[in-house]
Coordinates of C-alpha atoms in Angstrom, one line a residue:
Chain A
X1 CA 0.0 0.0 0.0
X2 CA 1.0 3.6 -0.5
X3 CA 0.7 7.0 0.9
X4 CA -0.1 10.3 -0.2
X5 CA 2.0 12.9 2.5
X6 CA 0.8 16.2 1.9
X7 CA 4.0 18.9 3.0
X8 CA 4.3 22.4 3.4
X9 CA 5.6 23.6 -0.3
X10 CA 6.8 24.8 -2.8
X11 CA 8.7 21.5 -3.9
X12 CA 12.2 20.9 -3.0
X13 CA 12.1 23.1 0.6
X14 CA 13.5 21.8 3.7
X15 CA 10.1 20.0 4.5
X16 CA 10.4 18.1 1.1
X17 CA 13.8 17.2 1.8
X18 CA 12.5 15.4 5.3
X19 CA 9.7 14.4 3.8
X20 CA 11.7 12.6 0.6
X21 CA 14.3 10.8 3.1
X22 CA 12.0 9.8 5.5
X23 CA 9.3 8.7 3.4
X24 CA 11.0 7.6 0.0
X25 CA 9.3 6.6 -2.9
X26 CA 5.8 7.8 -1.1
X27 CA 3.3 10.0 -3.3
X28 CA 4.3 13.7 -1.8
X29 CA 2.0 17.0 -2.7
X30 CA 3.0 19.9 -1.6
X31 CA 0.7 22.3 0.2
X32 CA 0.9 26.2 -0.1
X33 CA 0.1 27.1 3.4
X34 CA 0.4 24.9 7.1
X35 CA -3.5 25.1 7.4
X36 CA -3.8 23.9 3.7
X37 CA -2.0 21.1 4.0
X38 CA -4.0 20.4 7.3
X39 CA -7.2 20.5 6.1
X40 CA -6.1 18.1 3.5
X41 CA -5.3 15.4 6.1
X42 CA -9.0 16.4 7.6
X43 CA -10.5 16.1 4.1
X44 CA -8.7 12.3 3.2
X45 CA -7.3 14.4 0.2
X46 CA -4.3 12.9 1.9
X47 CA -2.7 10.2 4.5
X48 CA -0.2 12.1 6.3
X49 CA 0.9 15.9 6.5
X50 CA 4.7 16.8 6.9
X51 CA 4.6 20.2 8.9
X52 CA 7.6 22.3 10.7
X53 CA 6.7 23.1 14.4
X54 CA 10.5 24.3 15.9
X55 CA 13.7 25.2 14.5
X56 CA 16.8 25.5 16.7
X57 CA 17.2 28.8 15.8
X58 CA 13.8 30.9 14.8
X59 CA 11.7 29.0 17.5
X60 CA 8.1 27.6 17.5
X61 CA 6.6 27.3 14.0
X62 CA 3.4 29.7 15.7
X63 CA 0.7 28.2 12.9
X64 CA 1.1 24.7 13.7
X65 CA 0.6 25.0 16.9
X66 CA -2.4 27.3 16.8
X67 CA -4.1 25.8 13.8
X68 CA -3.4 22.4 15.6
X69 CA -5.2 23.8 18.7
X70 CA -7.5 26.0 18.0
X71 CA -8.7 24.6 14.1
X72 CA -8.1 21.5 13.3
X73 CA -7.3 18.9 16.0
X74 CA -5.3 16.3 14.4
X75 CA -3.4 13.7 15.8
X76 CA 0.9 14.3 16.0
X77 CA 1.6 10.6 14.6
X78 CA 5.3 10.8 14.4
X79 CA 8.5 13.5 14.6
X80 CA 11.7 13.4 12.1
X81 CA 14.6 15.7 13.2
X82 CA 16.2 17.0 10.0
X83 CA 19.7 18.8 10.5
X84 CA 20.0 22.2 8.7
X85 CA 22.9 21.8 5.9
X86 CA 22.4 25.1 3.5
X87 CA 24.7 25.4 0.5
X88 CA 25.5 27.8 -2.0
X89 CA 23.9 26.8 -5.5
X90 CA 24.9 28.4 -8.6
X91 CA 24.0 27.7 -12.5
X92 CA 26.2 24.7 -13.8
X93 CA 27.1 27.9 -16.5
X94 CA 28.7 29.8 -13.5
X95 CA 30.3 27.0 -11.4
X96 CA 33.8 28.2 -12.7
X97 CA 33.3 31.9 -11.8
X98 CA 31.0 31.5 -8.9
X99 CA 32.7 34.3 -6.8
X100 CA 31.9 37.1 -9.3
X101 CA 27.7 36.3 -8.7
X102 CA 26.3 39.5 -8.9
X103 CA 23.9 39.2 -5.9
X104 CA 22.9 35.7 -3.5
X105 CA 19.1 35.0 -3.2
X106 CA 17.5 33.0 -0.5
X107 CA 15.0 33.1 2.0
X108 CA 15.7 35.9 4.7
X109 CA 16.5 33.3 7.5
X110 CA 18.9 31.0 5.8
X111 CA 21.0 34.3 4.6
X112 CA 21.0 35.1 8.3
X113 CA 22.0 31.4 8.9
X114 CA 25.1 31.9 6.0
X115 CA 26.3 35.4 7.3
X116 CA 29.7 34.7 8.0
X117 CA 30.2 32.8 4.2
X118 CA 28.7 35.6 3.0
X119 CA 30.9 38.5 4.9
X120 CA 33.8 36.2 4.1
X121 CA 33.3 35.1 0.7
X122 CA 31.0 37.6 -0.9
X123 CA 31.5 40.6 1.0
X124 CA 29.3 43.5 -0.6
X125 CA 27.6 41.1 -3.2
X126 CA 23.6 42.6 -3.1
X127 CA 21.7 39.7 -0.9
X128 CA 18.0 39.7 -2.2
X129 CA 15.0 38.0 0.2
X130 CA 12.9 35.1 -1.4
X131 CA 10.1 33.4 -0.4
X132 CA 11.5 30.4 0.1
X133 CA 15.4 28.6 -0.5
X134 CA 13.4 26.6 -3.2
X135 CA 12.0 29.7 -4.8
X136 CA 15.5 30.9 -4.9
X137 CA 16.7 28.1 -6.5
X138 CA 14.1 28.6 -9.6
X139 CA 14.9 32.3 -10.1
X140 CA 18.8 31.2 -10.7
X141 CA 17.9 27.9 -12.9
X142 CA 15.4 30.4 -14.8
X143 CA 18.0 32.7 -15.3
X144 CA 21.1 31.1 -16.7
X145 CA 21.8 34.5 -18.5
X146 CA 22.2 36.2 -14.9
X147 CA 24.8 35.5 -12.5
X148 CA 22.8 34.6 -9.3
X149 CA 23.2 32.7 -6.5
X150 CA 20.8 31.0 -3.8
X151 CA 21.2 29.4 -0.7
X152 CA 19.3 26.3 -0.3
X153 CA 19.8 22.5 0.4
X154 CA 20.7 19.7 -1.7
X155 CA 17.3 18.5 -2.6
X156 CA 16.9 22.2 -4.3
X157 CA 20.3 21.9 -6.6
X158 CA 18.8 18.1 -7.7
X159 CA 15.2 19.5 -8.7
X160 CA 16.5 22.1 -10.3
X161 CA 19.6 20.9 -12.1
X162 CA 22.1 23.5 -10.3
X163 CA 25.9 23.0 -9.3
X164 CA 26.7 23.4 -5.7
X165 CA 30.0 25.3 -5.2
X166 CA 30.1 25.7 -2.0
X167 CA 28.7 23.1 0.9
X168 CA 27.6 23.3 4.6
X169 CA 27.9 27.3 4.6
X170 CA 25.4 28.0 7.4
X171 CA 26.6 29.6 10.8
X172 CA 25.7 27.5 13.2
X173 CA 26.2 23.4 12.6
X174 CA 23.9 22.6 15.7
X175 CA 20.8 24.0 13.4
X176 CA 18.2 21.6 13.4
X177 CA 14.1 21.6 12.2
X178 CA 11.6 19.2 14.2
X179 CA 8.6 18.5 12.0
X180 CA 5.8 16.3 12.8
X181 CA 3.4 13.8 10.9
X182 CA 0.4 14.7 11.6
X183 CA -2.9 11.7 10.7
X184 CA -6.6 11.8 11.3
X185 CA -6.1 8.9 13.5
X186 CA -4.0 8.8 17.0
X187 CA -4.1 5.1 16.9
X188 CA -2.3 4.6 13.1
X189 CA 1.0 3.3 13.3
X190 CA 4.0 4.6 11.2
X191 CA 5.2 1.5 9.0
X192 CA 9.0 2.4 9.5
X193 CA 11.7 0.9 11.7
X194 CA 12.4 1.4 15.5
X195 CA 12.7 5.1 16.0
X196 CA 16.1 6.4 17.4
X197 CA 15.0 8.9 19.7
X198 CA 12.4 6.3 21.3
X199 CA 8.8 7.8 22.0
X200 CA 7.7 11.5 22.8
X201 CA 4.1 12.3 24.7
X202 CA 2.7 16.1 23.2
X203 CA -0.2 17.5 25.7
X204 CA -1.9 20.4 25.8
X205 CA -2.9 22.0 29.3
X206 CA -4.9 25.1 30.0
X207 CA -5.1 26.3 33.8
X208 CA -8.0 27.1 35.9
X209 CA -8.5 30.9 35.9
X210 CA -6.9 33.3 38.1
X211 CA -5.1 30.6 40.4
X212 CA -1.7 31.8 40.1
X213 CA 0.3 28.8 41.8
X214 CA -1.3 26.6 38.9
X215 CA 1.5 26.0 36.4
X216 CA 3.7 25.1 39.7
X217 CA 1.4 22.4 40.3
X218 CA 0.6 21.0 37.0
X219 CA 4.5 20.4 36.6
X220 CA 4.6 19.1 40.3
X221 CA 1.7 16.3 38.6
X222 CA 4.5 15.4 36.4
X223 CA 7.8 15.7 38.6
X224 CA 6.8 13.2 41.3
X225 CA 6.0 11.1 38.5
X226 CA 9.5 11.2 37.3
X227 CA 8.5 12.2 34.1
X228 CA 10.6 14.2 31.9
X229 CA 9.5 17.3 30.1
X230 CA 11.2 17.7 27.2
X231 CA 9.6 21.0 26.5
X232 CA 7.0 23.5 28.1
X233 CA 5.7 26.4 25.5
X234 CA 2.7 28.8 26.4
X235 CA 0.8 29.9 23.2
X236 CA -1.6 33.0 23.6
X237 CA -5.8 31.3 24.3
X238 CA -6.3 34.3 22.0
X239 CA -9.4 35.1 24.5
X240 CA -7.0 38.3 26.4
X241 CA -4.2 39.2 27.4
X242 CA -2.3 37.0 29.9
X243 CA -4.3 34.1 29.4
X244 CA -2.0 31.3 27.7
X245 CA -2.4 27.5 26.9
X246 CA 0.8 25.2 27.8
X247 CA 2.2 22.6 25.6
X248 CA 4.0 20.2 27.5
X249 CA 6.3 17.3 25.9
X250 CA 6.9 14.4 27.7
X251 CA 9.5 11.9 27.4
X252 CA 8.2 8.4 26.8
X253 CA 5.0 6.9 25.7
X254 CA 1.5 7.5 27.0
X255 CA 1.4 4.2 29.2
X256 CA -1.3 3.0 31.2
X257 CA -1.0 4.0 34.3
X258 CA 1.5 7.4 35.0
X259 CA 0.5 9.6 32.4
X260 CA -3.1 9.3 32.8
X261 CA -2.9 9.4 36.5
X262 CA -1.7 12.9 36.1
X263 CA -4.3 13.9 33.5
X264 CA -6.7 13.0 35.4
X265 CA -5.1 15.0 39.0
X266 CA -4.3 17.7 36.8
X267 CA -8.3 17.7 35.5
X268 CA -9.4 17.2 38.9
X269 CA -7.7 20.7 39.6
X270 CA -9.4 22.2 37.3
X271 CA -7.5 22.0 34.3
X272 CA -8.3 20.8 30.8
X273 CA -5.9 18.6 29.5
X274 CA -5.7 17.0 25.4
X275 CA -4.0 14.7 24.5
X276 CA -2.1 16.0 21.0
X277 CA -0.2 12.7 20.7
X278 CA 2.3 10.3 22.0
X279 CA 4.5 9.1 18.9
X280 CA 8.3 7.8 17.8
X281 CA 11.0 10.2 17.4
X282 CA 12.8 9.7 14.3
X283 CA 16.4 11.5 13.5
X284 CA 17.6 12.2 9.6
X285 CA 21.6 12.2 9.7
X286 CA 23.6 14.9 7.9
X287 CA 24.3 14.1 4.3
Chain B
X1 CA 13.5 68.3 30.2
X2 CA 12.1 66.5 26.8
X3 CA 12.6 63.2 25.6
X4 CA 13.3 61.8 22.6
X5 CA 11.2 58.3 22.1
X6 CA 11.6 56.2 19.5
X7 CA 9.4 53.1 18.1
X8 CA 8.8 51.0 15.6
X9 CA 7.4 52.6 12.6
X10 CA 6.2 53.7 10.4
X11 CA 3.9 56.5 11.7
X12 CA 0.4 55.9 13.1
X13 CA 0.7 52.4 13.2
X14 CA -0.5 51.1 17.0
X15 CA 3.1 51.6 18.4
X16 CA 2.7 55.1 17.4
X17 CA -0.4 55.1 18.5
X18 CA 0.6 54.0 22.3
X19 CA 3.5 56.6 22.3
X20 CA 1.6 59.2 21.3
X21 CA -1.1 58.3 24.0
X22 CA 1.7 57.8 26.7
X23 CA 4.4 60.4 26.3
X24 CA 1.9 62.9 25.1
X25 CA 3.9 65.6 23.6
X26 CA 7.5 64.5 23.9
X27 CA 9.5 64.1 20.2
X28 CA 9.1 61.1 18.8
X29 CA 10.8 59.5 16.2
X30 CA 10.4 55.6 14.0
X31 CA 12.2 53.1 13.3
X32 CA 11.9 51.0 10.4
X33 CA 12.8 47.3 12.5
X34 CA 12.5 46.7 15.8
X35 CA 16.2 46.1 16.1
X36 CA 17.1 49.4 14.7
X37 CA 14.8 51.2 17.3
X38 CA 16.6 49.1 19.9
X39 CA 20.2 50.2 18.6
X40 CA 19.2 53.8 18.7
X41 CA 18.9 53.6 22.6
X42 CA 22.4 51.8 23.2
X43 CA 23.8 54.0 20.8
X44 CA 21.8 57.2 22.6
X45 CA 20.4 58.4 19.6
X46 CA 16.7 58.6 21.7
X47 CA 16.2 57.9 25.4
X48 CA 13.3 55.7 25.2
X49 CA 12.4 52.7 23.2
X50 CA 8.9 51.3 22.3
X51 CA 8.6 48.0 20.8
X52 CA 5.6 45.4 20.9
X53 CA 6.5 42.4 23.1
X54 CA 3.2 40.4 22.8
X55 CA -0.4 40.5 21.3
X56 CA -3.4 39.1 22.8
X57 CA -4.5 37.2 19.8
X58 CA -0.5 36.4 17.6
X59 CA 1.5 35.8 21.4
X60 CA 5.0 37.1 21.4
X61 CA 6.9 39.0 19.5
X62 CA 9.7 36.7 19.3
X63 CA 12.0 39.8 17.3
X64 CA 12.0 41.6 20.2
X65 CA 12.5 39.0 23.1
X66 CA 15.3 37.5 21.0
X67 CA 17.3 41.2 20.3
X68 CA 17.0 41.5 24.2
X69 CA 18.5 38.6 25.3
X70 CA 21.0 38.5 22.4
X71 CA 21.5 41.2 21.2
X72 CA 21.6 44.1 22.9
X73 CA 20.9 44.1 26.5
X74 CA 18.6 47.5 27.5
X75 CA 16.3 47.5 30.9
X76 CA 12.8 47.3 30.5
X77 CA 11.8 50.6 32.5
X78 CA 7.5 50.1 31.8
X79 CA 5.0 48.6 29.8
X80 CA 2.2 49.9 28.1
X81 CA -0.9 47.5 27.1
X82 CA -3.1 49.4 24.2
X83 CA -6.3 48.0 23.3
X84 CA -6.4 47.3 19.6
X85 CA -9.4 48.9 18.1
X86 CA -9.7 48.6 14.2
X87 CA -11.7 50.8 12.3
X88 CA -12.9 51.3 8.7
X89 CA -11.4 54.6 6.8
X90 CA -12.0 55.6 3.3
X91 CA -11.0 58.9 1.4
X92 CA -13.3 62.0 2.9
X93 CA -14.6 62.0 -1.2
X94 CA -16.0 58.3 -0.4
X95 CA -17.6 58.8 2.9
X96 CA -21.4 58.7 1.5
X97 CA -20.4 55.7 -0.4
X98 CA -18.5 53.6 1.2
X99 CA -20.1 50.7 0.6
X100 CA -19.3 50.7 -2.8
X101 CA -15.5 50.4 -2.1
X102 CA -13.3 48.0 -4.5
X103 CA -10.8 47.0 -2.5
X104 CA -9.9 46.9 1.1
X105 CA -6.1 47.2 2.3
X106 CA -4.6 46.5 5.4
X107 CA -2.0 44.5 7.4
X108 CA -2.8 40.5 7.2
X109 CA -3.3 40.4 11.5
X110 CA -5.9 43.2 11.2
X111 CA -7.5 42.0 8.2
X112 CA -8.1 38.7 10.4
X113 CA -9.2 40.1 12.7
X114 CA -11.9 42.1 11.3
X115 CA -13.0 38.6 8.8
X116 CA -16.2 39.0 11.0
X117 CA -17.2 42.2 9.6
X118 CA -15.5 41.9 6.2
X119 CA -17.6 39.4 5.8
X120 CA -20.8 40.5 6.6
X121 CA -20.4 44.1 5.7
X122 CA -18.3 44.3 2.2
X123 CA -18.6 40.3 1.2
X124 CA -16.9 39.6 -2.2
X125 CA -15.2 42.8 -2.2
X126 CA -11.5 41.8 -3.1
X127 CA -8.6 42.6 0.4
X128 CA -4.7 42.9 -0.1
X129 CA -2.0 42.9 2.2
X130 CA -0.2 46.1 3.3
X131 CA 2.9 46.0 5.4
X132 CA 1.6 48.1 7.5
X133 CA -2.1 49.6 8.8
X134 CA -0.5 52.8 8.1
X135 CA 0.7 51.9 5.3
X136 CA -2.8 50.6 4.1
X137 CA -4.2 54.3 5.3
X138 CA -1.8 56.1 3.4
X139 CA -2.3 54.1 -0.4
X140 CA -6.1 55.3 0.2
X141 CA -4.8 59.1 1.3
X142 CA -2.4 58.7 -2.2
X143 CA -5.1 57.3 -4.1
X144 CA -8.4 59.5 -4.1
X145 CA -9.5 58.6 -7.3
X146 CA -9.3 55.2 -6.4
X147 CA -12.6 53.9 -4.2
X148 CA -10.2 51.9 -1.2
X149 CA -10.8 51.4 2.2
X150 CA -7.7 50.7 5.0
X151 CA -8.9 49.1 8.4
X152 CA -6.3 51.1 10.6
X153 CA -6.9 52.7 13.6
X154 CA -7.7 56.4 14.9
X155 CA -4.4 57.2 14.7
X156 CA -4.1 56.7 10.9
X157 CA -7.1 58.2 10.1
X158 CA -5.6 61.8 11.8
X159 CA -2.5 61.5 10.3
X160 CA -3.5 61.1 6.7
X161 CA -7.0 63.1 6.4
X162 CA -9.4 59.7 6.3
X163 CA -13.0 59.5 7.2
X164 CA -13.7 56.4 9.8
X165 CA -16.8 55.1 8.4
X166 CA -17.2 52.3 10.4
X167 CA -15.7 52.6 14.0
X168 CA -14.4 49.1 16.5
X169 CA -14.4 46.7 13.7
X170 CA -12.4 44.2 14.6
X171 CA -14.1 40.5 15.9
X172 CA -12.4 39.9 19.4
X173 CA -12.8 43.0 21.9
X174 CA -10.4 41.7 24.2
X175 CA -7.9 42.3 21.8
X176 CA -4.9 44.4 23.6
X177 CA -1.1 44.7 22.7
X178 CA 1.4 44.8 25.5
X179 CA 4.8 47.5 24.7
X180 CA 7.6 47.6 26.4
X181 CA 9.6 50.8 27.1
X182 CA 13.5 50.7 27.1
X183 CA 15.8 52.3 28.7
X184 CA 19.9 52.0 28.7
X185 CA 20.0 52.5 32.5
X186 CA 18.0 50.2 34.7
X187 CA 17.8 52.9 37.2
X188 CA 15.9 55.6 35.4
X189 CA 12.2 55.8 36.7
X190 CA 9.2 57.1 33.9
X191 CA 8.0 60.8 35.1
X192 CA 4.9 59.6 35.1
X193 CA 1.9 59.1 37.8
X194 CA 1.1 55.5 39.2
X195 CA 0.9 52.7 37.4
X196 CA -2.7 51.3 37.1
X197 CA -1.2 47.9 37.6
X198 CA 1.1 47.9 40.0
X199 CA 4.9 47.1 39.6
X200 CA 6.2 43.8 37.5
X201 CA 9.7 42.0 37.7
X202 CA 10.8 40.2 34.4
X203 CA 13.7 37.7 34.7
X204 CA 15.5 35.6 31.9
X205 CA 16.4 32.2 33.3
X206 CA 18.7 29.5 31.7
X207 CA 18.4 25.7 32.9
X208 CA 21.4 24.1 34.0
X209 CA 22.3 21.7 31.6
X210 CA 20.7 17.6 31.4
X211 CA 18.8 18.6 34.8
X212 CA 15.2 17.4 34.1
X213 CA 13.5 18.6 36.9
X214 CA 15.1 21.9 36.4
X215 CA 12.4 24.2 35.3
X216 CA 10.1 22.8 38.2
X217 CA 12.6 23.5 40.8
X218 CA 12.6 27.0 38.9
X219 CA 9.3 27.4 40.0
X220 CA 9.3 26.0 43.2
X221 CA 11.5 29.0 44.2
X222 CA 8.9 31.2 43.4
X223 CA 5.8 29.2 44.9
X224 CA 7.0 28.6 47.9
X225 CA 8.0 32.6 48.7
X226 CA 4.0 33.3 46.6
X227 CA 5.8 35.4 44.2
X228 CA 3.2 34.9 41.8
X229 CA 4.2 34.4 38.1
X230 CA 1.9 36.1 35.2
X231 CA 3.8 34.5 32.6
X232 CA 6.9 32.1 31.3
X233 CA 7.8 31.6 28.5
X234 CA 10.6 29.9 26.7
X235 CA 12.5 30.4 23.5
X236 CA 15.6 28.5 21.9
X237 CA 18.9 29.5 23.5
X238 CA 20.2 28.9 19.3
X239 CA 22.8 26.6 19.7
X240 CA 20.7 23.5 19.6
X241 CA 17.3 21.8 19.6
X242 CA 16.1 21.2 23.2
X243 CA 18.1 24.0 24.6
X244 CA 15.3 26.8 25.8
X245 CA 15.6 30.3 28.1
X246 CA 12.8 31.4 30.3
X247 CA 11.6 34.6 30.3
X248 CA 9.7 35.0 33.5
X249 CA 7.5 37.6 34.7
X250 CA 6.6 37.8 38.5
X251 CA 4.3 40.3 39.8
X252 CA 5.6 43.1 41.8
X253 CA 8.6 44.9 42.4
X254 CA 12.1 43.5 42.5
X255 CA 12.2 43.5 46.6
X256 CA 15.0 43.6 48.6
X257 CA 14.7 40.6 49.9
X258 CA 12.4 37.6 48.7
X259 CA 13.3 37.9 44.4
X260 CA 17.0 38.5 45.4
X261 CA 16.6 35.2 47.5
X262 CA 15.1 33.3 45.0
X263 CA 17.5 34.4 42.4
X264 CA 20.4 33.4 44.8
X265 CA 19.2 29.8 45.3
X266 CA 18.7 29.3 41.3
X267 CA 21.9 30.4 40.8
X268 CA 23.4 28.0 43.7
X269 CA 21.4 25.3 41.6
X270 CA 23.0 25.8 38.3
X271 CA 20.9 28.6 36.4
X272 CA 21.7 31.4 34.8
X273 CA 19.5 34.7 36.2
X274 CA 19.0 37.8 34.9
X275 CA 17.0 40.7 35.2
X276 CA 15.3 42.3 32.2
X277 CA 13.8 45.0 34.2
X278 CA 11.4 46.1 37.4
X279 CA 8.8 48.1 36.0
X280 CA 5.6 49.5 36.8
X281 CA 2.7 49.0 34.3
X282 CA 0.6 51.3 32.3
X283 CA -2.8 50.7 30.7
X284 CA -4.8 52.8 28.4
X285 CA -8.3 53.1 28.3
X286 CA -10.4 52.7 24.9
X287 CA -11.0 55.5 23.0

């Protein structure tokens, strides 16, 4: 059987390139928007959707989690860590002369992410924002008669047929994305092998109103436990000022006995707690 | 003694609008990034800075927390919360008819937030994006022959001539954004009268390393002394996935005694504490 995985597009981003090494030869349609490509998983246009919720870097992915919340409640099915490798791409024309580019087009973080290449290797070359790395990639393969460069990632200089001069010219090598697969259904199963990173619980809390100790004693509900938070984020409820939901990861699977003890404490205390997903963790290497 | 305040342009956006609102008469000046507004104060340019640090309905602004704790350490001396109130404003020329506008032009947050009335008020009628509110007010001021309407606030419509055809707009009317004012010395108090709500201490807090029980024994310093917290939040310390800061706000003044106590026993633990400011709190009323 195959699957169609929706991603967020244009074709040959970052999110393809997770979604082409960790699915392989799956049918993949990329999606112009994060709540596009959700509703598609709602609709059964699709099986699976391939969205970014953190980079090491910029943060949170702040649509995912509030489309996921407040939208469309999906289930998080899986998570594949994809390092961050940007390169410089030019023309297969150019590769020679690849220092005299007359300007270097990407999208506006990964040229943050390359600053030092670029201060060190193309000092005062014009740096132009795209939409995406992908879309930078296009402009230079649909410009052969220009001498342009873009930043993007390998799956970019495959798709569209451009020579990479220089590799690995990002900033920082800890850079990382976390995406997640997101189904209709929190009981499917990923057919792939044992994940690396073992399993991941995603919850989302909201506290009773003004009872300002509360956050102190939903993480108490865990610590006793011995459970491990991974991560605790508070997202606007979008209902005022100062009121926030919490997403909380938790290390392991949701088992029978610990986790839902503390849902239900943590309920009992007047909080609401959702399940978003408990899931495998699954890391992509560097290439 | 006048004061030079600058914010984050352009003109008559919201920022402006809270300045204007706050320091009343003093010179005030834009910026065109939140950074460069930041700059200005470490490089004394201005005495005061105004940036947005969080909406009620989009959360953080991560731009401005991140250049803080990165970048370019100020104090945070007050905060200002602004109600947001959109309103509809056409050219004075189009004030009988503005029904019969052809387009409608604002910034993408304020066009969601007024889908309600869009909707039910000007249905089928085509919107763009502007970068700006002000921006959106100022193509309909350049464009009289043009029948365009900007959703913008009061603000806008004084600064560029525009008739406000249709006043509080916008869906959610808890809708507030919260401003910080910065300052290079920590010391400096605002010369202004109380603070309708009282005084509020923010702290930036870094884990100690592999310490998994970390952030609740963050917060067990605080609970324990009922300093209550009205926010945390984290955001990725950039050097790798997993790695987060805290920013933490606890209500009240920066004591002499029980916040210096706490911040000594996290520091014994292992964390990193600093303080982004003690500040006292300002609201405005609705107009």
């Amino acid at each position: 059987m195959t699957y169609r995985i929706g991603y967020l597009g244009p074709a040959a981003t970052f999110t393809n390139a997770a979604v082409k090494r960790f699915f392989g030869g799956e049918e993949s349609i990329p999606y112009a928007t994060i709540p596009d490509c959700m509703d598609a998983v709602a609709a059964r246009e699709i099986d699976y959707a391939v969205v970014p919720l953190e980079n090491a870097i910029e943060g949170s992915v702040n649509i995912t989690i509030d489309y996921l919340v407040h939208e469309q409640p999906l289930a998080i099915v899986g998570e594949i860590i994809l390092p961050i490798q940007q390169h410089l791409l030019v023309h297969p024309e150019h590769a020679e002369v690849w220092r005299q580019v007359t300007r270097v087009c990407s999208h506006p973080h990964a040229i943050a992410q390359c600053h030092r290449f670029l201060n060190q290797y193309l000092r005062g070359v014009p740096v132009e924002d795209a939409t995406s790395t992908s879309a930078a990639a296009r402009l230079v393969k649909e410009h052969p008669e220009e001498r342009i460069a873009a930043i993007a990632n390998e799956t970019a200089a495959e798709a569209y047929g451009l020579t990479i001069v220089h590799r690995d010219i990002h900033t920082h090598q800890n850079n990382h994305t976390r995406f997640i697969i997101l189904h209709n259904d929190a009981g499917v199963s990923l057919p792939y092998e044992e994940p690396e990173r073992g399993m991941k619980t995603t919850l989302m809390v909201t506290l009773p109103a003004d009872h300002p100790g509360a956050l102190y004693q939903v993480l108490s509900a865990f610590a006793w436990r011995k459970l491990n938070l991974s991560k605790i984020e508070s997202r606007p409820m979008k209902t005022g000022l100062g009121n926030y939901f919490f997403l909380i990861d938790v290390e392991g699977a949701y088992d029978g006995v610990m986790l839902p003890g503390a849902k239900q404490e943590l309920e009992a205390l007047g909080c609401s707690v959702t399940l978003l997903g408990s899931y495998p963790c699954y890391s992509l290497k560097r290439e």
